Amino acid sequence: MTDTYLNLVNAQPLSRIAKAAGLPRPVPLRRYAPDAPLVPGPVLVLGRSRSTQDMAATLLEWNLDVRRHLRPKEKFGAAVVVLDDLAHPGELSEVFLELGHGLRNLLPGGRIVTISRPVTSEISPQTAAARQAVDGTLRSLAKELRGGATANGILLGEGVNTDAPSVRGTLEFLLSGKSAYVDGQFIAVGSDHGAPPKSAELPLAGRTAVVTGAARGIGAEIVRVLRRDGAHIIAVDVPAAGEQLAQVANHAGGTALQVDVTAPDAAERILRHAATRYGGLDIMVHNAGITRDRLLANMDQARWSSVLAVNVESQLRINEKLLSSDHFNSNGSIVCLASTSGIAGNRGQTNYAASKAGVIGMVRATADALAGSGRTINAVAPGFIETDMTARIPFATREVARRLSSLQQGGLPLDVAEAVSFLASTNAAGINGQVLRVCGQNLVGA
Ligand code: NAD
């Protein structure tokens, strides 16, 4: 649905009035377009480690206009801050203050990306302090940026260097318009598995994807984006949504499969269809989901059980069958839809939050079991997304929910679909067990 306030506030005279009154001033976000450059201007590469020069060389290979220092008053499109060998919090000030001095020249839709390492039990307290300090700095910086600019970080796992395929893939995603609604987040690259796709334009070429809940909303958009990126599509939804499902599948040149994901034989039917029609399956997107909101004081068994059954129990059952099947290919990716409600909680959604937090638990445990296998499982946790579901929220609540993020607006189904497609690509093969929030850095909760 349309964000009328966003449209009005970007037109005179309301833009001036909003500025004077200190009202939120969301701007249209920079989203992916095939003919647009990766970033809107020069890229500043900051850092003192040996990898910093290699990173600058990588960005030059991508035909970007790279700077090691900003020229006075020069506008820039992105900054990549390489902090992979931090040992003490005292080392942070030089790079971050240099970045800060240039920030007013960051172009609208600009990007800041840090590359650092996570805190582990093996490192010294000084190193841990320095690494965790990056977290606090980045999340605060993301809240300071305006003009649709975002700040996100990449965390390099043990033995993973800045030139690992999934680090490059993640950096490209975060610099691009595909990450428009990802803000204030860290993506951990845990292994150097993965390879750049054979075709940059069609990163999912040759891969077959199942998308559940595909008949409308976010699922229909995931189908469209996975198809745009080259995947063969199997679109799944309940028989009652059959007509819409057929339209979505036809439009993507794929096949429709009417299956209720809670049916005991759902996994067998999906795998049989994939094996017969496409010779196997590479990508499983668990998107089907329902809400049955009530305060816990008014909750009944049917509302609780149906939400758990669709949102998490079906995923558990299907994954179990999938992961023991030869029809799920050796470099297969599973992407599960969680929600920020499952992270921060949401009034009236104890059942829904239980189901989505359950998805996150399932993803982490399954990722441990898949480590080193070449297969991955990750979750995408959307915040406020402009869909039929959120259009039903009463006007005042909806307006508040929309503005309560660093980007001061709701995301689009497209933003969720871009994150799903990224996690489903071989570019992301080094990413496993992560929960990627697509929430514009929602200010509520974690
Ligand atoms: P939606 O209600 O518009 O679409 C959900 C689809 O799932 C429908 O086509 C429905 O028929 C299908 N479905 C429901 N039960 C099914 C079943 N048993 N078997 C097969 N298909 C079934 O929802 P949406 O807003 O597009 O949300 C998609 C996913 O994203 C859900 O998992 C939802 O929880 C999650 N999500 C949405 C938002 C948001 O703001 N819209 C925020 C966070 C998370």
XYZ file of C-alpha atoms and ligand atoms in Angstrom:
490
model
C 0.000 0.000 0.000
C 1.050 3.616 -0.544
C 2.840 5.649 2.126
C 1.010 8.952 1.575
C 3.014 10.838 4.206
C 6.303 9.861 2.499
C 5.016 11.234 -0.823
C 3.727 14.469 0.727
C 6.810 15.170 2.812
C 9.019 14.962 -0.265
C 7.057 17.692 -2.069
C 7.081 21.432 -1.344
C 5.725 23.131 0.738
C 5.310 20.215 3.187
C 8.969 19.311 3.040
C 9.910 22.758 4.466
C 7.155 22.625 7.117
C 8.200 19.111 8.214
C 11.817 20.232 8.539
C 10.873 23.281 10.612
C 8.573 21.229 12.854
C 11.141 18.440 13.349
C 8.770 15.844 11.839
C 10.116 12.597 10.335
C 11.328 13.103 6.778
C 11.537 9.669 5.130
C 12.895 9.658 1.580
C 12.336 7.190 -1.274
C 15.005 4.500 -0.815
C 17.662 3.628 -3.384
C 16.555 0.236 -4.681
C 18.147 -2.079 -7.235
C 17.763 -1.282 -10.920
C 19.654 -3.379 -13.501
C 21.189 -0.367 -15.243
C 22.038 1.644 -12.086
C 25.610 1.695 -10.710
C 26.342 -0.424 -7.611
C 26.842 2.756 -5.511
C 25.871 6.356 -6.312
C 29.420 7.821 -6.132
C 33.074 7.244 -5.107
C 33.804 4.620 -2.449
C 36.016 5.527 0.485
C 38.097 2.613 1.857
C 39.331 3.183 5.402
C 41.511 0.991 7.605
C 45.047 0.269 8.711
C 45.236 -3.514 8.243
C 46.966 -5.263 5.349
C 43.561 -6.364 4.013
C 42.518 -2.747 3.507
C 44.680 -2.365 0.391
C 43.355 -5.700 -0.956
C 39.824 -4.476 -0.353
C 40.545 -1.277 -2.292
C 41.910 -3.440 -5.126
C 38.739 -5.599 -5.114
C 36.538 -2.519 -5.371
C 38.666 -1.209 -8.256
C 38.135 -4.589 -9.995
C 34.394 -3.895 -9.651
C 34.975 -0.680 -11.606
C 34.203 1.535 -8.616
C 35.788 4.931 -8.132
C 37.906 4.185 -5.044
C 39.433 6.700 -2.587
C 41.784 6.030 0.352
C 41.097 9.549 1.676
C 38.320 11.974 0.900
C 39.088 15.121 -1.009
C 37.718 18.282 0.674
C 33.958 18.663 0.061
C 33.900 15.670 -2.319
C 30.604 13.743 -2.225
C 30.899 9.979 -1.863
C 28.531 7.047 -2.300
C 29.864 4.559 0.241
C 32.564 3.858 2.790
C 34.037 0.434 3.503
C 35.770 0.385 6.890
C 38.166 -2.565 7.253
C 38.778 -3.469 10.909
C 39.737 -7.141 10.651
C 42.807 -7.021 12.913
C 41.593 -4.846 15.812
C 43.390 -5.539 19.097
C 42.437 -2.607 21.348
C 39.501 -0.124 21.537
C 42.021 2.727 21.256
C 42.507 1.797 17.600
C 38.963 2.737 16.632
C 39.099 6.515 16.863
C 41.346 7.198 13.880
C 39.148 5.507 11.252
C 35.778 6.405 12.738
C 36.674 10.062 13.258
C 37.989 10.301 9.687
C 34.715 8.770 8.512
C 32.723 11.148 10.720
C 34.445 14.223 9.300
C 33.318 13.230 5.811
C 29.806 12.039 6.666
C 28.030 15.227 5.636
C 29.228 14.483 2.104
C 27.651 10.996 1.988
C 25.218 10.957 -0.936
C 21.504 10.054 -0.488
C 21.144 6.264 -0.539
C 24.796 5.976 0.540
C 26.241 2.970 2.327
C 28.641 2.436 5.221
C 29.938 -1.128 5.618
C 32.315 -2.246 8.373
C 34.305 -5.477 8.086
C 35.388 -6.800 11.485
C 35.485 -9.971 13.556
C 33.079 -11.297 16.210
C 33.846 -11.690 19.883
C 34.801 -15.274 20.743
C 35.912 -16.976 23.936
C 39.503 -17.333 22.671
C 40.420 -13.646 22.441
C 41.792 -11.217 25.052
C 39.516 -8.770 26.894
C 41.121 -5.843 24.963
C 40.453 -7.460 21.605
C 36.925 -8.402 22.669
C 36.280 -4.810 23.781
C 37.522 -3.478 20.440
C 35.440 -5.932 18.403
C 32.264 -5.319 20.415
C 32.863 -1.564 20.196
C 32.412 -1.819 16.413
C 28.925 -3.189 17.076
C 27.924 -0.220 19.237
C 29.463 2.327 16.889
C 27.824 0.922 13.788
C 24.344 0.572 15.282
C 24.502 4.170 16.559
C 25.861 5.486 13.275
C 22.993 3.794 11.405
C 20.591 5.775 13.602
C 22.362 9.034 12.733
C 22.353 8.658 8.946
C 19.695 10.401 6.861
C 18.686 10.499 3.199
C 18.001 6.748 2.998
C 21.668 5.944 3.734
C 22.384 2.762 5.727
C 25.190 1.286 7.830
C 25.751 -2.463 8.160
C 28.616 -4.751 9.104
C 30.227 -8.000 7.972
C 31.712 -10.279 10.634
C 34.538 -12.554 9.490
C 34.584 -15.982 11.139
C 37.696 -17.840 12.250
C 40.085 -18.210 9.283
C 37.849 -16.206 6.937
C 39.533 -13.328 5.134
C 38.207 -10.314 3.305
C 38.679 -12.011 -0.087
C 36.414 -15.029 0.731
C 33.660 -15.416 -1.909
C 30.820 -14.867 0.577
C 32.511 -11.754 2.005
C 32.644 -10.265 -1.475
C 29.065 -11.388 -2.139
C 27.840 -9.876 1.129
C 29.701 -6.626 0.504
C 28.175 -6.356 -2.952
C 24.686 -6.987 -1.512
C 25.156 -4.391 1.241
C 26.523 -1.727 -1.139
C 23.751 -2.298 -3.670
C 20.144 -1.128 -3.777
C 19.144 -4.733 -2.959
C 19.799 -4.043 0.737
C 17.723 -0.814 0.790
C 15.765 -1.774 3.955
C 18.601 -3.616 5.755
C 20.030 -1.171 8.285
C 22.097 -1.423 11.487
C 22.683 -5.167 10.962
C 25.674 -7.514 10.989
C 25.993 -10.511 8.672
C 28.461 -13.182 9.815
C 30.413 -15.060 7.174
C 31.475 -18.212 8.966
C 33.353 -20.098 6.257
C 35.030 -19.504 2.917
C 32.639 -21.851 1.112
C 30.963 -20.493 -1.956
C 31.726 -19.187 -5.352
C 30.674 -16.152 -7.293
C 27.736 -17.069 -9.539
C 28.581 -17.863 -13.181
C 26.389 -14.959 -14.272
C 26.270 -11.720 -12.255
C 22.937 -10.840 -13.899
C 21.385 -14.260 -13.170
C 22.931 -15.352 -9.845
C 20.391 -18.185 -9.392
C 20.624 -19.567 -12.950
C 20.237 -23.350 -13.006
C 18.819 -23.519 -9.454
C 15.298 -24.723 -8.675
C 13.402 -23.000 -5.862
C 10.267 -23.844 -3.888
C 8.465 -20.856 -2.354
C 5.618 -21.594 0.072
C 2.799 -19.103 0.619
C 3.511 -17.895 -2.909
C 0.021 -16.812 -3.977
C 0.258 -13.264 -2.670
C 2.162 -10.690 -0.597
C 5.802 -11.291 0.226
C 5.727 -14.838 -1.213
C 4.562 -13.647 -4.644
C 7.342 -11.055 -4.658
C 9.945 -13.666 -3.650
C 8.810 -15.724 -6.658
C 9.228 -12.720 -8.947
C 12.725 -11.849 -7.660
C 14.029 -15.449 -7.636
C 12.805 -15.752 -11.220
C 14.415 -12.402 -12.147
C 17.646 -13.839 -10.734
C 17.374 -16.943 -12.925
C 15.800 -19.655 -10.704
C 13.185 -22.202 -11.856
C 10.137 -21.743 -9.639
C 7.775 -24.126 -7.854
C 5.096 -21.963 -6.235
C 3.255 -23.583 -3.295
C 0.081 -22.453 -1.519
C -3.181 -23.834 -0.131
C -5.837 -25.096 -2.608
C -8.122 -22.174 -1.637
C -5.536 -19.774 -3.134
C -5.245 -21.912 -6.295
C -6.289 -19.296 -8.842
C -3.904 -16.602 -7.574
C -1.168 -19.224 -7.193
C -1.513 -20.296 -10.829
C -1.208 -16.658 -11.949
C 1.958 -16.093 -9.888
C 3.508 -19.362 -11.125
C 2.599 -18.728 -14.779
C 4.008 -15.241 -14.648
C 7.329 -16.681 -13.444
C 7.290 -19.467 -16.052
C 7.177 -21.946 -13.165
C 4.797 -24.561 -11.823
C 2.085 -24.279 -9.162
C 1.679 -26.920 -6.490
C -1.408 -26.808 -4.260
C -0.193 -28.097 -0.904
C -1.113 -27.146 2.640
C 2.307 -27.045 4.339
C 0.805 -28.507 7.518
C -0.250 -31.707 5.694
C 1.757 -34.745 6.903
C 2.787 -35.568 3.309
C 3.669 -31.959 2.295
C 7.427 -32.636 2.099
C 7.003 -35.810 0.023
C 4.714 -34.023 -2.450
C 7.090 -31.063 -2.799
C 10.154 -33.305 -3.278
C 8.345 -35.591 -5.749
C 7.224 -32.577 -7.799
C 10.759 -31.075 -7.800
C 12.377 -34.399 -8.742
C 9.917 -35.190 -11.547
C 9.747 -31.734 -13.091
C 13.233 -30.324 -12.443
C 15.461 -33.246 -11.428
C 15.821 -32.010 -7.821
C 15.661 -28.994 -5.561
C 18.274 -26.345 -4.633
C 16.364 -23.663 -2.713
C 13.579 -24.020 -0.142
C 11.901 -20.786 0.964
C 9.582 -21.285 3.952
C 7.432 -18.171 3.571
C 3.891 -19.417 4.342
C 2.739 -17.822 7.562
C -0.398 -16.729 9.415
C -1.309 -14.440 12.314
C -4.156 -15.003 14.785
C -3.525 -12.087 17.163
C -5.033 -11.925 20.658
C -3.698 -10.832 24.046
C -2.596 -13.938 25.930
C -5.460 -13.320 28.385
C -7.905 -13.879 25.478
C -5.958 -16.582 23.624
C -7.628 -19.888 22.738
C -6.224 -23.272 21.724
C -7.198 -22.945 18.046
C -5.446 -19.590 17.589
C -2.318 -20.761 19.372
C -2.049 -24.146 17.653
C -2.814 -23.020 14.105
C -0.106 -20.330 14.185
C 2.504 -22.723 15.585
C 1.473 -25.434 13.094
C 1.814 -23.251 9.973
C 4.705 -21.017 11.004
C 7.149 -23.414 12.602
C 5.985 -27.040 12.917
C 5.524 -27.354 9.134
C 9.058 -26.021 8.577
C 10.504 -28.530 11.071
C 8.728 -31.455 9.391
C 9.589 -30.400 5.828
C 13.254 -29.715 6.665
C 13.663 -33.119 8.276
C 12.503 -34.836 5.064
C 14.384 -32.424 2.814
C 17.728 -32.874 4.529
C 17.543 -36.654 4.355
C 16.536 -36.649 0.684
C 18.907 -37.052 -2.278
C 16.575 -34.802 -4.242
C 17.691 -31.804 -2.150
C 20.968 -30.975 -3.869
C 24.333 -30.886 -2.119
C 24.680 -27.080 -2.203
C 21.041 -26.502 -1.262
C 19.909 -23.389 0.653
C 16.978 -23.126 3.032
C 15.647 -19.651 3.817
C 12.992 -19.292 6.533
C 10.755 -16.289 7.155
C 10.980 -15.213 10.792
C 9.870 -11.788 12.068
C 11.125 -9.005 14.335
C 8.160 -10.011 16.560
C 10.072 -13.240 17.225
C 13.113 -11.211 18.331
C 11.681 -8.249 20.236
C 8.176 -9.535 21.047
C 4.962 -7.722 20.141
C 1.845 -7.028 22.176
C -1.006 -9.278 21.093
C 1.299 -11.712 19.318
C 2.468 -14.247 21.918
C 1.523 -17.111 19.606
C 3.054 -15.521 16.495
C 6.229 -14.474 18.359
C 6.528 -18.008 19.782
C 6.357 -19.412 16.265
C 8.860 -16.955 14.783
C 11.296 -17.251 17.699
C 10.909 -21.006 17.205
C 11.981 -20.581 13.583
C 15.123 -18.772 14.755
C 15.938 -21.570 17.220
C 15.374 -24.168 14.506
C 17.621 -22.281 12.068
C 20.496 -22.080 14.553
C 20.319 -25.763 15.544
C 19.956 -26.960 11.949
C 22.868 -24.743 10.867
C 25.124 -26.457 13.409
C 24.151 -29.825 11.957
C 24.773 -28.588 8.381
C 28.157 -26.938 9.094
C 30.736 -27.998 6.512
C 28.168 -29.877 4.395
C 27.828 -27.246 1.667
C 24.150 -26.794 2.520
C 22.977 -23.734 4.465
C 19.958 -22.553 6.424
C 19.282 -18.914 7.321
C 16.344 -16.757 8.344
C 15.069 -13.390 7.184
C 13.237 -11.382 9.858
C 11.098 -8.651 8.285
C 9.960 -5.667 10.329
C 7.057 -3.488 9.163
C 6.449 -4.399 5.510
C 3.778 -2.725 3.350
C 1.425 -5.665 2.660
C -2.289 -6.512 2.929
C -1.496 -7.741 6.454
C -0.127 -4.368 7.642
C -2.759 -2.410 5.672
C -5.337 -3.884 8.072
C -3.644 -2.266 11.114
C -5.666 0.773 12.353
C -4.434 4.073 10.833
C -2.763 5.658 13.895
C -0.994 2.452 14.988
C 0.144 1.886 11.402
C 1.575 5.414 11.088
C 3.539 5.046 14.342
C 4.805 1.571 13.381
C 5.974 2.866 10.002
C 8.000 5.756 11.391
C 9.607 3.812 14.266
C 12.676 2.820 12.302
C 15.879 4.582 11.320
C 14.586 4.810 7.735
C 11.254 6.243 9.020
C 9.112 4.139 6.657
C 7.865 0.607 6.075
C 9.747 -1.748 3.792
C 8.387 -3.290 0.595
C 7.893 -7.014 -0.116
C 10.679 -6.460 -2.661
C 13.152 -5.666 0.152
C 12.421 -8.997 1.841
C 12.620 -10.830 -1.490
C 16.057 -9.328 -2.266
C 17.407 -10.622 1.069
C 15.943 -14.082 0.414
C 17.462 -14.219 -3.058
C 20.870 -13.162 -1.723
C 20.835 -15.865 0.983
C 19.739 -18.464 -1.596
C 22.680 -17.770 -3.923
C 26.029 -19.578 -4.006
C 27.491 -16.151 -3.171
C 26.109 -16.667 0.345
C 27.345 -20.252 0.789
C 29.644 -19.138 3.646
C 26.654 -17.773 5.592
C 24.885 -20.321 7.792
C 22.593 -19.980 10.808
C 22.135 -16.225 10.481
C 19.008 -14.146 11.077
C 19.018 -11.198 8.708
C 16.640 -8.454 9.825
C 15.008 -6.501 7.001
C 13.458 -3.851 9.192
C 15.019 -0.451 8.434
C 16.645 -0.726 11.892
C 13.319 -0.907 13.699
C 13.711 1.076 16.899
C 11.632 -1.342 18.987
C 13.392 -4.258 20.617
C 16.789 -5.722 19.829
P 0.123 -13.025 3.554
O -0.935 -13.365 4.540
O -0.128 -11.897 2.599
O 0.511 -14.320 2.676
C 0.758 -15.570 3.270
C 0.535 -16.667 2.249
O 0.752 -17.916 2.916
C -0.886 -16.686 1.679
O -0.869 -16.810 0.284
C -1.509 -17.914 2.351
O -2.509 -18.551 1.549
C -0.271 -18.806 2.515
N -0.501 -19.843 3.524
C -1.054 -19.688 4.752
N -1.174 -20.883 5.357
C -0.665 -21.810 4.505
C -0.503 -23.218 4.556
N -0.912 -23.923 5.622
N 0.063 -23.843 3.503
C 0.469 -23.154 2.419
N 0.333 -21.820 2.306
C -0.230 -21.148 3.335
O 1.469 -12.772 4.416
P 2.751 -11.867 4.092
O 2.558 -10.542 4.738
O 3.085 -11.921 2.640
O 3.854 -12.650 4.949
C 4.687 -13.658 4.385
C 5.637 -14.160 5.479
O 6.398 -13.061 6.011
C 4.926 -14.790 6.673
O 5.684 -15.877 7.149
C 4.879 -13.672 7.690
O 4.786 -14.151 9.004
C 6.225 -13.003 7.426
N 6.274 -11.599 7.875
C 5.502 -10.623 7.324
C 5.614 -9.301 7.778
C 4.782 -8.173 7.198
O 4.969 -7.011 7.615
N 3.888 -8.422 6.248
C 6.482 -8.995 8.811
C 7.252 -10.014 9.365
C 7.162 -11.304 8.875
